[in-house]
C-alpha cells in the first residue's frame, strides 16, 4: 500500500506541477505586454539622452512613434547647455558658476559671446569644459567683439573626442593639427561661417576620417589653405560640400578620390576663384551661382566646362544662375562639343531652379536654349527667382525667342513657381511660353505684390490673353506672400537676387 501510495503521490505531484506551470503560462500570455514603444514620450526621451547621438537617431527605425523623437531629447536641460556672455558680464564669474556644476555628458553645448572682457584663456576653459562633458554638438559664435583686439581662436584637437557636429562663426582656426593628434572618428559635419583659417584644410580632413558634410560660408582662406591638389587628404565618406561667398583662390577636387560626393553647392565670383569637381563624382544635387556683377570674359568660359563632372545622368536637382546660363548658352551656340555636351542628358532631373540675377535681353533665349540642350524630359518642378528691381529700361526687355523646344522637354512639368513677378513684359513672355509648352501643368504660382493683372504695354495680346484665361480657370494662382509649403530643394539663396 505504501509503495502504491508513494508512487501515486509522485505522479500526482508531477501532474500538479505541470498544471501549475500551464496555468502560469496562460496568465502570462493573458497579461498585457509592456513594450518600450508603449512608454510615455518623456520617458523615451530620457532613454535617448543616455545614448550617443548617432544611436539616438537610428532609433527612428524601431517604429513610427520613434521617428524624429531624438530631435526633442534636448528639451531635457541635462543634455543641452547654452551659454551667452552678454556685454558687461564678468567672464570669470560665469566660468566659475559653470565649472561648479558636476560634469555630465552633454549632447549639445552652445557658446555665444558678445563681451569685450573675454580673453583667450577664458575661451580655452569653456572649450575644456565642453571636452570634459564629451559634447557631441558644439556651436561657438562671436557677435561684434574681439578678444584682445584679435579674432578668437578655436583649437580642434582639444575638443571633445565624441564630437559629431561642429559649428563656428566669426572665429579663427589655428593649430588645427600637430604630431600625434588623435582623429575625430565621430565627427560628421563641419559648418564654418565667417571663419579665417591659418592652416591647410588637408590637415583638418586628416583628423576627420568620417566627415560627410563640409559647409563653408563667407570664410577667408588663402589658396594654400583650401582643399587644393592631390595633397589634400579628403575623407572617402565626404558627401556634401557647400562653398558660399568665400574669399579664396580656388578649390581643386578633380584629382582626389571622392566616390561618395553627391551634393555640391557653390556661390561666389567666377573671376576670383573656381572649383574643379572629381570627374567620377555622381552628383544628385548641384547648385551653381556666379555672383559677378560685371560680364564674365568669354575666354574663361571653358574653365567652367572643365570644372563639371563627366557624368550628370544621376542629377535630380539643379540650381543655376543666369550668369552660368549665359556661359552654357554661348558654348551651345558655338556648337562646342567638349564637356558641356555632358549636359545634354539630364533625364533624371526632377527639379530646376533658375536664379535670374539681372534683367537682360537674352535671359529668355538662354533659358530656352538650356532646356533644349539639356533635354529635361522628366522635369516636374520649375522655380524661377526674378530680381526684385531692375536697372534696365523695361521697354528693352522684350525679345523674340527663336529657340524651338522639342515637344517632350516640358511634357512632365507639374508645377511652376515664379518669385518677384511684377507683370513686366519679360516675365509675361516667360510665363506664357511655359503655359504653352507644359501640357501636364497642374498649377503655376506667381508671387507678386500685384494680385491682379496689370496693363502691360508691348506684350502680344495672345500672350496676355493666355495668362488671363489661366487665371480664370485656376491654373495660375497669384499671391503677395511666399508659401513655405512650396519651397525648392535649394531653398537657401546665398546672394540677394
mmCIF file of C-alpha atoms in Angstrom, residues 164-167 186-192 201 204-205 208-217 227 235-242 258 260-263 265:
data_model
loop_
_atom_site.group_PDB
_atom_site.id
_atom_site.type_symbol
_atom_site.label_atom_id
_atom_site.label_comp_id
_atom_site.label_asym_id
_atom_site.label_seq_id
_atom_site.Cartn_x
_atom_site.Cartn_y
_atom_site.Cartn_z
ATOM 1 C CA UNK A 164 29.752 64.790 -34.145
ATOM 2 C CA UNK A 165 28.732 68.291 -35.327
ATOM 3 C CA UNK A 166 30.913 71.418 -35.190
ATOM 4 C CA UNK A 167 29.648 74.937 -35.947
ATOM 5 C CA UNK A 186 32.663 60.534 -34.854
ATOM 6 C CA UNK A 187 32.891 63.972 -36.488
ATOM 7 C CA UNK A 188 30.408 64.042 -39.374
ATOM 8 C CA UNK A 189 29.753 67.704 -40.195
ATOM 9 C CA UNK A 190 31.695 70.967 -40.038
ATOM 10 C CA UNK A 191 29.906 74.305 -40.552
ATOM 11 C CA UNK A 192 32.082 77.434 -40.685
ATOM 12 C CA UNK A 201 42.245 72.077 -44.760
ATOM 13 C CA UNK A 204 41.691 69.199 -40.940
ATOM 14 C CA UNK A 205 40.478 66.422 -43.228
ATOM 15 C CA UNK A 208 38.119 63.711 -39.642
ATOM 16 C CA UNK A 209 38.066 60.364 -41.480
ATOM 17 C CA UNK A 210 34.251 60.061 -41.317
ATOM 18 C CA UNK A 211 33.343 63.617 -42.270
ATOM 19 C CA UNK A 212 30.395 63.709 -44.710
ATOM 20 C CA UNK A 213 29.380 67.427 -44.678
ATOM 21 C CA UNK A 214 31.653 70.444 -45.150
ATOM 22 C CA UNK A 215 29.866 73.823 -45.168
ATOM 23 C CA UNK A 216 31.971 76.990 -45.622
ATOM 24 C CA UNK A 217 30.335 80.421 -45.863
ATOM 25 C CA UNK A 227 41.402 71.885 -50.369
ATOM 26 C CA UNK A 235 37.604 61.520 -46.311
ATOM 27 C CA UNK A 236 36.119 58.911 -48.626
ATOM 28 C CA UNK A 237 32.763 59.467 -46.905
ATOM 29 C CA UNK A 238 32.542 63.175 -47.855
ATOM 30 C CA UNK A 239 29.109 63.593 -49.463
ATOM 31 C CA UNK A 240 28.112 67.264 -49.237
ATOM 32 C CA UNK A 241 30.213 70.389 -49.870
ATOM 33 C CA UNK A 242 28.987 73.989 -49.677
ATOM 34 C CA UNK A 258 35.674 61.305 -53.585
ATOM 35 C CA UNK A 260 30.609 59.468 -52.149
ATOM 36 C CA UNK A 261 30.257 63.106 -53.254
ATOM 37 C CA UNK A 262 26.614 63.596 -54.227
ATOM 38 C CA UNK A 263 25.874 67.242 -53.332
ATOM 39 C CA UNK A 265 26.751 73.990 -53.759
#
